[in-house]
Amino acid sequence: MGKIISLYGLPACGKTTQATKLSEEFGMVQFSMGSRLRKEIASGSELGQRIEPYVKQGILVPDELMAEVIEHVSDEIKDKGMIFDGFPRMTSQAEMLDKIAKDLNLKVDAFIYLNITPEEALRRISERAEIEHREDDKDQLAVKNRVEVFRQESTALLEHYRNQNRLTEIDGELGKDGVYEEIKKCLNL
Ligand code: AMP
């Protein structure tokens, strides 16, 4: 069985980009929470309809809905492992993921924090808004909320993984390739 890895950081810190690179090179299954949630909303499902207001406002989807979103995730964790980005985002979710891993006789191997400044996050979001046209990148209040959510949740979440010696912090402003090299070093890849 492979590793379970999570990438974390401010919005636009590069977590999805890096998770995609890792999954392409090493065959790990990628689980991008933001993309999953946007797909669920786009599908028009009943769950998607309940999720939508939170994503639109840039606030966290509550745990009871998140539990439904990740209900079958363990079926997706294959031999080469799974790389999450954007999950967990708070300690209660870290506990959810610990339980999923434990039930599979696995553990969360690494929680990688891609550290960028809030100023850099805002700069990248406004750049991305022109390209990807994500509603929550274009809405100034949603952007503000997303940065604020990070401010509120990150200290306890980082502490959770630091206490378990599973936290690695990487400078997220090293450029795509530079960050990728650091991630591979941390994972001994
Ligand atoms: P992202 O694409 O990672 O920037 O996530 C976009 C939005 O999806 C966030 O602003 C939240 O509304 C929602 N979201 C993403 N990940 C989570 C999570 N782990 N828990 C709750 N809500 C989330």
Coordinates of C-alpha atoms and ligand atoms in Angstrom, one line a residue:
M1 CA 0.0 0.0 0.0
G2 CA 1.3 3.5 -0.8
K3 CA 1.4 6.6 1.2
I4 CA -1.3 9.0 2.2
I5 CA -0.2 12.6 1.8
S6 CA -1.9 15.9 2.2
L7 CA -1.0 19.2 0.8
Y8 CA -2.2 22.3 2.6
G9 CA -1.9 26.1 2.5
L10 CA -3.6 29.4 1.6
P11 CA -5.8 29.5 -1.4
A12 CA -3.6 29.4 -4.6
C13 CA -0.6 28.2 -2.7
G14 CA -0.1 25.6 -5.5
K15 CA -1.5 22.5 -3.8
T16 CA -3.5 21.3 -6.7
T17 CA -0.7 21.9 -9.2
Q18 CA 1.7 19.9 -7.1
A19 CA -0.7 17.1 -6.3
T20 CA -1.3 16.8 -10.1
K21 CA 2.4 16.5 -10.7
L22 CA 2.9 13.9 -8.1
S23 CA -0.1 11.8 -9.3
E24 CA 1.2 12.0 -12.9
E25 CA 4.7 11.0 -12.0
F26 CA 4.1 8.4 -9.3
G27 CA 0.6 7.2 -10.0
M28 CA -0.9 8.1 -6.7
V29 CA -4.6 8.9 -6.8
Q30 CA -5.2 12.6 -6.5
F31 CA -8.1 13.9 -4.4
S32 CA -8.6 17.6 -4.8
M33 CA -11.3 18.6 -2.4
G34 CA -12.1 21.9 -4.0
S35 CA -12.4 20.3 -7.5
R36 CA -14.6 17.5 -6.1
L37 CA -16.9 20.0 -4.4
R38 CA -17.2 22.1 -7.6
K39 CA -18.0 18.9 -9.6
E40 CA -20.6 17.9 -7.1
I41 CA -22.2 21.3 -7.4
A42 CA -22.0 21.2 -11.2
S43 CA -23.7 17.8 -11.2
G44 CA -26.8 19.5 -9.7
S45 CA -27.1 16.6 -7.1
E46 CA -29.0 17.1 -3.9
L47 CA -25.6 17.0 -2.0
G48 CA -24.2 19.6 -4.5
Q49 CA -27.1 21.9 -3.8
R50 CA -26.4 21.7 -0.1
I51 CA -22.7 22.4 -0.6
E52 CA -23.0 25.3 -3.0
P53 CA -23.8 28.2 -0.6
Y54 CA -20.6 27.5 1.4
V55 CA -18.3 27.2 -1.6
K56 CA -19.8 30.4 -3.1
Q57 CA -19.1 32.3 0.1
G58 CA -15.6 30.9 0.5
I59 CA -16.4 29.3 3.9
L60 CA -15.8 25.7 5.0
V61 CA -18.4 23.1 4.1
P62 CA -19.6 21.8 7.5
D63 CA -18.4 18.4 8.7
E64 CA -21.6 16.5 8.3
L65 CA -21.7 17.3 4.6
M66 CA -17.9 16.6 4.3
A67 CA -18.5 13.2 5.8
E68 CA -20.9 12.5 2.9
V69 CA -18.3 13.8 0.4
I70 CA -15.6 11.5 1.7
E71 CA -17.8 8.5 2.5
H72 CA -16.4 6.3 -0.2
V73 CA -12.9 7.7 -0.3
S74 CA -11.3 4.5 1.1
D75 CA -12.4 2.6 -1.9
E76 CA -10.3 4.9 -4.0
I77 CA -7.1 4.6 -2.1
K78 CA -5.1 2.2 -4.3
D79 CA -1.8 0.5 -3.9
K80 CA 0.2 3.6 -5.0
G81 CA -1.5 5.7 -2.3
M82 CA -3.5 8.9 -2.3
I83 CA -2.6 12.5 -2.4
F84 CA -5.1 14.9 -0.9
D85 CA -5.1 18.6 -1.6
G86 CA -7.4 20.9 0.4
F87 CA -8.3 18.2 2.9
P88 CA -8.0 18.2 5.8
R89 CA -8.6 21.9 6.5
M90 CA -9.4 21.7 10.1
T91 CA -8.6 19.4 13.0
S92 CA -12.0 17.7 13.0
Q93 CA -11.2 16.7 9.4
A94 CA -7.7 15.6 10.3
E95 CA -9.4 13.2 12.8
M96 CA -11.7 12.0 10.0
L97 CA -8.7 11.2 7.8
D98 CA -6.8 9.5 10.6
K99 CA -9.8 7.2 11.0
I100 CA -10.1 6.4 7.3
A101 CA -6.3 5.6 7.2
K102 CA -6.5 3.5 10.4
D103 CA -9.4 1.4 9.1
L104 CA -7.1 0.6 6.1
N105 CA -4.2 -0.2 8.4
L106 CA -2.5 2.9 7.1
K107 CA -1.5 6.3 8.5
V108 CA -1.2 9.8 7.1
D109 CA 2.4 9.8 6.1
A110 CA 3.0 13.5 5.5
F111 CA 1.1 16.8 5.9
I112 CA 2.9 19.3 3.7
Y113 CA 2.3 23.0 4.3
L114 CA 3.1 25.2 1.3
N115 CA 3.7 28.5 2.9
I116 CA 3.0 31.6 0.9
T117 CA 2.2 35.1 2.2
P118 CA -1.4 36.3 2.2
E119 CA -0.3 39.1 -0.2
E120 CA 1.0 36.5 -2.7
A121 CA -2.2 34.5 -2.3
L122 CA -4.3 37.5 -3.2
R123 CA -2.0 38.3 -6.2
R124 CA -2.2 34.7 -7.5
I125 CA -6.0 34.5 -7.0
S126 CA -6.6 37.7 -9.0
E127 CA -4.3 36.3 -11.8
R128 CA -6.2 33.0 -11.8
A129 CA -9.5 34.7 -11.8
E130 CA -8.7 35.9 -15.4
I131 CA -7.9 32.4 -16.5
E132 CA -10.1 29.9 -14.7
H133 CA -13.2 32.1 -14.1
R134 CA -13.9 30.5 -10.7
E135 CA -16.7 32.3 -9.0
D136 CA -15.0 32.2 -5.6
D137 CA -11.8 33.8 -7.1
K138 CA -13.8 36.7 -8.6
D139 CA -16.0 37.5 -5.6
Q140 CA -13.9 39.7 -3.3
L141 CA -15.9 38.7 -0.2
A142 CA -15.4 35.0 -0.9
V143 CA -11.6 35.6 -1.4
K144 CA -11.5 37.5 1.9
N145 CA -13.4 34.7 3.7
R146 CA -11.1 32.0 2.3
V147 CA -8.0 33.8 3.6
E148 CA -9.7 34.4 6.9
V149 CA -10.7 30.7 7.2
F150 CA -7.0 29.8 6.8
R151 CA -6.1 32.3 9.5
Q152 CA -8.6 30.8 11.9
E153 CA -8.0 27.1 11.3
S154 CA -4.3 26.8 10.4
T155 CA -2.7 27.2 13.8
A156 CA -4.5 24.3 15.4
L157 CA -4.3 22.1 12.3
L158 CA -0.6 22.6 11.8
E159 CA -0.1 21.9 15.6
H160 CA -2.1 18.6 15.2
Y161 CA 0.4 17.4 12.6
R162 CA 3.5 19.0 14.2
N163 CA 2.7 17.1 17.4
Q164 CA 2.7 13.8 15.5
N165 CA 5.9 14.7 13.7
R166 CA 4.2 14.5 10.3
L167 CA 4.4 18.2 9.4
T168 CA 6.7 19.5 6.7
E169 CA 6.7 23.2 5.8
I170 CA 7.9 24.2 2.4
D171 CA 8.4 27.7 1.0
G172 CA 5.6 27.9 -1.5
E173 CA 7.2 30.8 -3.3
L174 CA 10.1 28.8 -4.8
G175 CA 8.5 28.4 -8.2
K176 CA 6.6 25.3 -9.4
D177 CA 9.7 23.2 -10.0
G178 CA 11.5 24.3 -6.9
V179 CA 8.5 23.5 -4.7
Y180 CA 8.1 20.1 -6.4
E181 CA 11.7 19.2 -5.8
E182 CA 11.3 20.0 -2.1
I183 CA 8.1 17.9 -1.9
K184 CA 9.9 14.9 -3.5
K185 CA 12.8 15.3 -1.0
C186 CA 10.4 15.3 1.9
L187 CA 8.7 12.2 0.6
N188 CA 12.0 10.4 -0.3
L189 CA 10.9 10.2 -3.9
Ligands
AMP1 P1 -10.2 25.2 -3.0 O1 -10.4 24.8 -4.4 O2 -9.2 24.3 -2.4 O3 -9.7 26.7 -2.9 O4 -11.6 25.1 -2.2 C1 -12.7 25.9 -2.7 C2 -13.8 25.9 -1.6 O5 -14.3 24.6 -1.4 C3 -13.4 26.4 -0.2 O6 -13.4 27.8 -0.1 C4 -14.5 25.8 0.6 O7 -15.7 26.4 0.5 C5 -14.6 24.4 0.0 N1 -13.7 23.4 0.6 C6 -12.6 22.9 0.0 N2 -11.9 22.1 0.8 C7 -12.7 22.0 1.9 C8 -12.6 21.3 3.1 N3 -11.6 20.4 3.4 N4 -13.6 21.4 4.0 C9 -14.6 22.2 3.8 N5 -14.8 23.0 2.7 C10 -13.8 22.9 1.8

